[in-house]
Amino acid sequence: HQKRVETIRDLSHHTARDNVSCVDCHRPKTAQARRPGSAHTFRPPSPAAAEEVGGPMACNLCHHDREAITGDFLGHDPENVAWAKQHVEAWHGKDAGKEILEMGRIIQACRENEWSKLPEILAYLDSPKADQPTKVGILRLLAFYPYPYADKWPVVRRQLDSEHPWVRAAAADALRYDDSTDTTVALLNAAKDELRTVRIRAASSLVGRDLSSYSKTGQAAFAAARDEYWNSLTVWPDRWSTYYNQGIYFDRLGEPEKALEAYAKSRELRDDLIQPVINASMVYARAGDTAQAKAQLEEALRIEPDNPMANFNMALLQAEQGDLESTEKMLRTALKSDPSMAQAQYNLGVLL
């Protein structure tokens, strides 16, 4: 790195007068929702990736779109990306940034629900080509995969062996959706991780599982990690998300009264947010209280009339009550807001 610092003018193709530094290219600053921040991947700029899959890119953020540093990034103009690409290819060759482009295609496939590429995505996740930010991104995006695919879980479990705690924590979190014995054993081991953030994620994924047939050592590790997890849910008593997450915790423990109490407290702090309302409706529905479930969903739809999950859940409730006309309307509204919502597509197909 020191050699690169000493030759930064040649490496960056900027003069001393430009006063560039490493972070100008490798940690470009941009803003999302009016909150400036710097990238933490330290990747070099890749105009080829920006051209194909989008996203902010250091060359254009400095030379053409400086307003993105203080305002929302809305994308680079194609001609500006082409300008940067021409220069970078002249300096570094046509293959410049091909690794970043490959990574971008994988992430884009996850974001756009191109799940026909799942084997390719999993192979990339399991390969040394994927750096830790990419692995974490893929692990989080895999939660949106809507179909059973048993081959996914061994690949995700292997990420618990990563040397990077960020990856281990993301893997532990992703494994909450697999209740197999192999995954439960892996999570119990992760509950003994040297770093608390991994232990907490493992405990979160284990909450609600019957661990009576597992080793006493594993059960003890879970109990200790669960206490740490609960403490993490009480740190910010003035935040709506604190009680929202407590509601999820109690719901998964099978304690609906405490879950509803937590969701109600969350709403006291932020009555403009829909998440606690939808979750409360699901608690009521599982308890067989259709009237309260419907009341909660009506409130959710008052807050966000086009919310896909609220419309989908209301559609299911209307179907149970035999109101097929309202069911179809709700399903179509859900799909209008989220065309990739597989559950709504399936149920609408059955209805029609």
Coordinates of C-alpha atoms in Angstrom, one line a residue:
H1 CA 0.0 0.0 0.0
Q2 CA 2.8 2.4 0.8
K3 CA 4.1 2.0 -2.7
R4 CA 0.7 2.9 -4.1
V5 CA 0.6 6.0 -1.9
E6 CA 4.0 7.1 -3.2
T7 CA 2.9 6.6 -6.8
I8 CA -0.7 7.9 -6.4
R9 CA -0.3 10.4 -9.2
D10 CA 0.6 7.8 -11.7
L11 CA -1.9 5.3 -10.3
S12 CA -4.9 7.7 -10.2
H13 CA -4.0 9.6 -13.4
H14 CA -4.5 12.9 -11.6
T15 CA -1.9 15.6 -11.2
A16 CA -0.6 16.9 -7.9
R17 CA -2.7 19.9 -8.4
D18 CA -5.8 17.8 -8.1
N19 CA -4.8 16.8 -4.6
V20 CA -6.5 13.4 -4.8
S21 CA -6.2 10.8 -2.0
C22 CA -6.9 7.1 -1.7
V23 CA -10.4 7.6 -0.3
D24 CA -11.5 9.8 -3.2
C25 CA -11.5 6.8 -5.5
H26 CA -11.9 3.9 -3.0
R27 CA -14.3 5.4 -0.5
P28 CA -16.5 7.8 -2.6
K29 CA -19.0 9.8 -0.7
T30 CA -22.7 9.9 -1.7
A31 CA -26.0 10.3 0.0
Q32 CA -29.1 8.2 0.4
A33 CA -32.2 9.8 1.8
R34 CA -30.2 13.0 2.3
R35 CA -27.7 11.3 4.6
P36 CA -24.1 11.6 3.3
G37 CA -21.9 8.5 3.8
S38 CA -18.8 6.9 2.4
A39 CA -18.6 3.5 0.8
H40 CA -16.6 0.9 2.9
T41 CA -15.8 -1.7 0.3
F42 CA -12.5 0.0 -0.8
R43 CA -13.2 -1.3 -4.4
P44 CA -11.7 0.6 -7.3
P45 CA -14.1 2.6 -9.5
S46 CA -15.7 0.4 -12.2
P47 CA -17.4 2.3 -15.0
A48 CA -18.3 -1.0 -16.7
A49 CA -20.2 -2.1 -13.6
A50 CA -21.9 1.3 -13.3
E51 CA -22.9 1.1 -16.9
E52 CA -24.5 -2.3 -16.7
V53 CA -25.9 -2.6 -13.1
G54 CA -26.0 1.0 -12.0
G55 CA -24.9 2.5 -8.6
P56 CA -22.7 5.4 -7.7
M57 CA -19.2 5.4 -9.1
A58 CA -16.3 7.6 -7.9
C59 CA -15.2 9.0 -11.3
N60 CA -18.6 10.5 -12.0
L61 CA -19.4 11.5 -8.5
C62 CA -16.4 13.8 -8.7
H63 CA -16.5 15.0 -12.3
H64 CA -20.2 15.1 -13.1
D65 CA -22.5 14.5 -10.2
R66 CA -21.1 16.2 -7.1
E67 CA -24.6 17.1 -6.0
A68 CA -25.1 13.4 -5.1
I69 CA -22.8 13.9 -2.2
T70 CA -25.4 16.1 -0.4
G71 CA -28.6 14.9 -2.0
D72 CA -30.1 11.6 -3.0
F73 CA -28.2 9.7 -5.6
L74 CA -30.5 9.3 -8.6
G75 CA -28.1 7.6 -11.0
H76 CA -25.4 8.7 -13.5
D77 CA -26.2 9.9 -17.0
P78 CA -25.1 7.2 -19.5
E79 CA -22.9 9.6 -21.5
N80 CA -21.0 10.5 -18.3
V81 CA -20.4 6.8 -17.5
A82 CA -19.2 6.2 -21.0
W83 CA -16.8 9.1 -20.6
A84 CA -15.3 7.5 -17.5
K85 CA -15.3 4.0 -19.1
Q86 CA -13.3 5.3 -22.1
H87 CA -10.6 6.7 -19.8
V88 CA -10.4 3.7 -17.5
E89 CA -10.1 1.2 -20.4
A90 CA -7.4 3.4 -22.0
W91 CA -5.4 3.2 -18.8
H92 CA -6.1 -0.3 -17.6
G93 CA -7.4 -2.3 -20.6
K94 CA -10.7 -3.7 -21.6
D95 CA -10.9 -6.1 -18.7
A96 CA -10.6 -3.4 -16.1
G97 CA -13.1 -4.0 -13.3
K98 CA -14.4 -7.4 -14.6
E99 CA -14.3 -8.9 -11.1
I100 CA -16.5 -6.0 -9.9
L101 CA -18.8 -6.4 -12.9
E102 CA -19.2 -10.1 -12.1
M103 CA -20.0 -9.3 -8.5
G104 CA -22.5 -6.6 -9.6
R105 CA -24.3 -9.1 -11.8
I106 CA -24.7 -11.6 -8.9
I107 CA -26.1 -8.9 -6.6
Q108 CA -28.4 -7.6 -9.3
A109 CA -29.8 -11.1 -9.9
C110 CA -30.7 -11.3 -6.2
R111 CA -32.2 -7.9 -6.1
E112 CA -34.3 -8.5 -9.2
N113 CA -35.5 -11.9 -8.0
E114 CA -33.8 -13.8 -10.9
W115 CA -33.9 -17.0 -8.9
S116 CA -33.3 -19.2 -11.9
K117 CA -29.7 -18.1 -11.3
L118 CA -29.7 -19.4 -7.7
P119 CA -27.0 -22.2 -8.4
E120 CA -24.7 -19.5 -9.9
I121 CA -25.4 -17.2 -6.9
L122 CA -24.6 -19.9 -4.4
A123 CA -21.5 -20.9 -6.2
Y124 CA -20.3 -17.3 -6.1
L125 CA -21.2 -17.0 -2.4
D126 CA -19.1 -20.0 -1.6
S127 CA -16.1 -18.9 -3.7
P128 CA -13.1 -16.9 -2.7
K129 CA -14.0 -14.3 -5.3
A130 CA -16.7 -13.0 -3.0
D131 CA -15.4 -10.5 -0.5
Q132 CA -17.0 -10.0 2.8
P133 CA -19.4 -7.1 1.9
T134 CA -20.6 -9.1 -1.1
K135 CA -21.1 -12.3 1.0
V136 CA -23.1 -10.3 3.6
G137 CA -25.2 -8.7 0.8
I138 CA -26.0 -12.1 -0.8
L139 CA -26.9 -13.7 2.5
R140 CA -29.3 -11.0 3.3
L141 CA -30.9 -11.0 -0.1
L142 CA -31.3 -14.8 -0.1
A143 CA -34.1 -14.2 2.5
F144 CA -36.3 -13.1 -0.4
Y145 CA -35.9 -16.5 -2.2
P146 CA -39.6 -17.7 -2.1
Y147 CA -39.2 -21.4 -2.8
P148 CA -37.9 -24.5 -1.0
Y149 CA -34.3 -25.3 -2.1
A150 CA -32.5 -27.6 0.3
D151 CA -29.2 -27.2 -1.5
K152 CA -29.1 -23.5 -0.3
W153 CA -28.6 -24.3 3.4
P154 CA -25.3 -26.2 3.3
V155 CA -23.7 -23.2 1.4
V156 CA -25.2 -20.7 3.9
R157 CA -24.0 -22.9 6.9
R158 CA -20.5 -22.9 5.5
Q159 CA -20.4 -19.2 5.9
L160 CA -20.5 -19.7 9.7
D161 CA -16.8 -20.8 9.3
S162 CA -15.8 -17.5 7.7
E163 CA -12.9 -15.7 9.3
H164 CA -14.9 -12.5 9.1
P165 CA -17.4 -12.0 12.0
W166 CA -19.7 -9.8 9.8
V167 CA -20.1 -12.8 7.4
R168 CA -20.7 -15.2 10.3
A169 CA -23.3 -13.0 11.8
A170 CA -25.1 -12.6 8.5
A171 CA -25.1 -16.4 8.0
A172 CA -26.4 -17.0 11.5
D173 CA -29.3 -14.6 10.8
A174 CA -30.1 -16.1 7.4
L175 CA -30.3 -19.6 8.9
R176 CA -33.4 -18.7 11.0
Y177 CA -35.4 -19.9 8.0
D178 CA -34.1 -23.5 8.1
D179 CA -35.1 -25.6 11.1
S180 CA -33.1 -28.7 10.1
T181 CA -31.0 -30.6 12.7
D182 CA -27.8 -29.7 10.9
T183 CA -28.6 -26.0 11.0
T184 CA -29.7 -26.1 14.6
V185 CA -26.4 -27.8 15.6
A186 CA -24.4 -25.2 13.6
L187 CA -26.3 -22.3 15.3
L188 CA -25.7 -23.8 18.7
N189 CA -22.0 -23.8 17.9
A190 CA -22.3 -20.2 16.6
A191 CA -23.9 -19.3 20.0
K192 CA -20.4 -19.9 21.4
D193 CA -18.6 -17.6 19.0
E194 CA -15.9 -15.3 20.4
L195 CA -17.8 -12.2 19.2
R196 CA -21.1 -11.1 20.7
T197 CA -22.6 -9.9 17.4
V198 CA -22.4 -13.5 16.1
R199 CA -23.8 -15.0 19.3
I200 CA -26.7 -12.6 19.3
R201 CA -27.6 -13.5 15.7
A202 CA -27.4 -17.2 16.4
A203 CA -29.6 -16.8 19.5
S204 CA -32.1 -14.8 17.4
S205 CA -32.3 -17.6 14.9
L206 CA -32.7 -20.3 17.6
V207 CA -35.5 -18.6 19.5
G208 CA -38.7 -20.7 19.4
R209 CA -36.9 -24.0 18.5
D210 CA -37.3 -27.1 20.7
L211 CA -33.7 -27.7 21.9
S212 CA -34.6 -30.4 24.5
S213 CA -33.0 -33.2 22.4
Y214 CA -29.7 -31.3 21.9
S215 CA -26.6 -31.4 24.1
K216 CA -26.6 -29.7 27.5
T217 CA -23.6 -27.7 26.4
G218 CA -25.4 -26.4 23.4
Q219 CA -28.5 -25.5 25.5
A220 CA -26.3 -23.6 27.9
A221 CA -24.6 -21.7 25.1
F222 CA -28.0 -20.8 23.7
A223 CA -29.3 -19.6 27.2
A224 CA -26.3 -17.3 27.6
A225 CA -26.5 -16.0 24.1
R226 CA -30.3 -15.5 24.4
D227 CA -29.7 -13.3 27.5
E228 CA -27.3 -11.2 25.4
Y229 CA -29.9 -11.1 22.6
W230 CA -32.6 -9.9 25.0
N231 CA -30.3 -7.2 26.4
S232 CA -29.7 -5.9 22.8
L233 CA -33.5 -5.5 22.5
T234 CA -33.7 -3.2 25.5
V235 CA -30.8 -0.9 24.9
W236 CA -32.8 1.9 23.3
P237 CA -36.1 2.3 25.3
D238 CA -37.1 5.4 23.4
R239 CA -37.1 3.8 19.9
W240 CA -40.1 2.3 18.2
S241 CA -37.9 -0.5 16.7
T242 CA -36.9 -1.7 20.2
Y243 CA -40.5 -2.7 21.0
Y244 CA -41.1 -3.9 17.4
N245 CA -38.2 -6.3 17.8
Q246 CA -39.4 -7.3 21.2
G247 CA -42.7 -8.2 19.7
I248 CA -41.1 -10.5 17.2
Y249 CA -39.1 -12.1 20.0
F250 CA -42.2 -12.8 22.1
D251 CA -44.2 -14.0 19.1
R252 CA -41.5 -16.5 18.2
L253 CA -41.5 -17.7 21.9
G254 CA -45.2 -18.4 21.6
E255 CA -46.2 -15.5 24.0
P256 CA -48.8 -13.6 22.0
E257 CA -50.0 -11.3 24.8
K258 CA -46.5 -10.0 25.4
A259 CA -46.0 -9.7 21.6
L260 CA -49.1 -7.6 21.2
E261 CA -48.1 -5.4 24.2
A262 CA -44.8 -4.7 22.6
Y263 CA -46.3 -3.9 19.2
A264 CA -48.7 -1.5 20.9
K265 CA -45.8 0.2 22.6
S266 CA -44.0 0.5 19.3
R267 CA -47.0 2.2 17.8
E268 CA -47.2 4.7 20.7
L269 CA -43.8 5.9 19.7
R270 CA -44.4 5.9 15.9
D271 CA -48.0 5.6 14.8
D272 CA -47.1 6.4 11.2
L273 CA -45.3 3.1 10.6
I274 CA -47.0 0.0 9.3
Q275 CA -44.7 -2.8 10.4
P276 CA -46.0 -3.2 14.0
V277 CA -49.6 -3.1 12.8
I278 CA -49.1 -5.9 10.2
N279 CA -47.3 -8.1 12.7
A280 CA -50.0 -7.5 15.3
S281 CA -52.6 -8.6 12.8
M282 CA -50.7 -11.8 12.2
V283 CA -50.6 -12.5 15.9
Y284 CA -54.4 -12.0 16.2
A285 CA -55.0 -14.2 13.1
R286 CA -53.0 -17.1 14.5
A287 CA -55.0 -16.8 17.8
G288 CA -58.2 -17.1 15.8
D289 CA -59.3 -13.5 16.5
T290 CA -60.4 -12.6 13.0
A291 CA -62.1 -9.4 13.9
Q292 CA -59.0 -7.9 15.6
A293 CA -56.8 -9.2 12.7
K294 CA -59.0 -7.4 10.2
A295 CA -59.1 -4.2 12.3
Q296 CA -55.3 -4.2 12.4
L297 CA -55.1 -4.7 8.7
E298 CA -57.6 -1.9 8.1
E299 CA -55.4 0.4 10.1
A300 CA -52.3 -0.7 8.1
L301 CA -54.1 0.1 4.9
R302 CA -55.1 3.5 6.2
I303 CA -51.4 4.2 6.8
E304 CA -50.2 2.7 3.5
P305 CA -53.1 1.9 1.1
D306 CA -50.9 0.3 -1.5
N307 CA -48.6 -1.7 0.9
P308 CA -48.3 -5.1 -0.8
M309 CA -48.0 -7.2 2.4
A310 CA -51.0 -5.5 4.0
N311 CA -53.1 -6.0 0.9
F312 CA -52.0 -9.6 0.6
N313 CA -52.8 -10.4 4.2
M314 CA -56.2 -8.7 3.9
A315 CA -56.8 -10.7 0.7
L316 CA -56.2 -14.0 2.6
L317 CA -58.6 -12.9 5.3
Q318 CA -61.3 -11.9 2.8
A319 CA -60.9 -15.2 1.1
E320 CA -61.5 -17.0 4.4
Q321 CA -64.7 -15.0 4.8
G322 CA -65.8 -15.9 1.3
D323 CA -65.5 -12.3 -0.2
L324 CA -63.8 -13.3 -3.4
E325 CA -64.4 -10.0 -5.1
S326 CA -62.5 -8.1 -2.4
T327 CA -59.9 -10.9 -2.4
E328 CA -59.1 -10.4 -6.1
K329 CA -59.0 -6.6 -5.7
M330 CA -56.5 -6.9 -2.8
L331 CA -54.3 -9.4 -4.6
R332 CA -54.2 -7.1 -7.7
T333 CA -53.3 -4.1 -5.6
A334 CA -50.5 -6.1 -3.9
L335 CA -49.1 -7.2 -7.3
K336 CA -49.4 -3.6 -8.6
S337 CA -47.1 -2.5 -5.8
D338 CA -44.8 -5.5 -5.9
P339 CA -45.1 -7.5 -9.3
S340 CA -42.6 -10.0 -8.0
M341 CA -44.7 -11.1 -5.0
A342 CA -44.9 -14.8 -5.7
Q343 CA -47.5 -15.6 -3.0
A344 CA -49.9 -13.0 -4.5
Q345 CA -49.3 -14.3 -8.0
Y346 CA -50.0 -17.9 -6.9
N347 CA -53.2 -17.0 -4.9
L348 CA -54.5 -14.9 -7.7
G349 CA -54.0 -17.8 -10.2
V350 CA -55.9 -20.1 -7.9
L351 CA -58.7 -17.6 -7.5
L352 CA -59.1 -17.1 -11.2

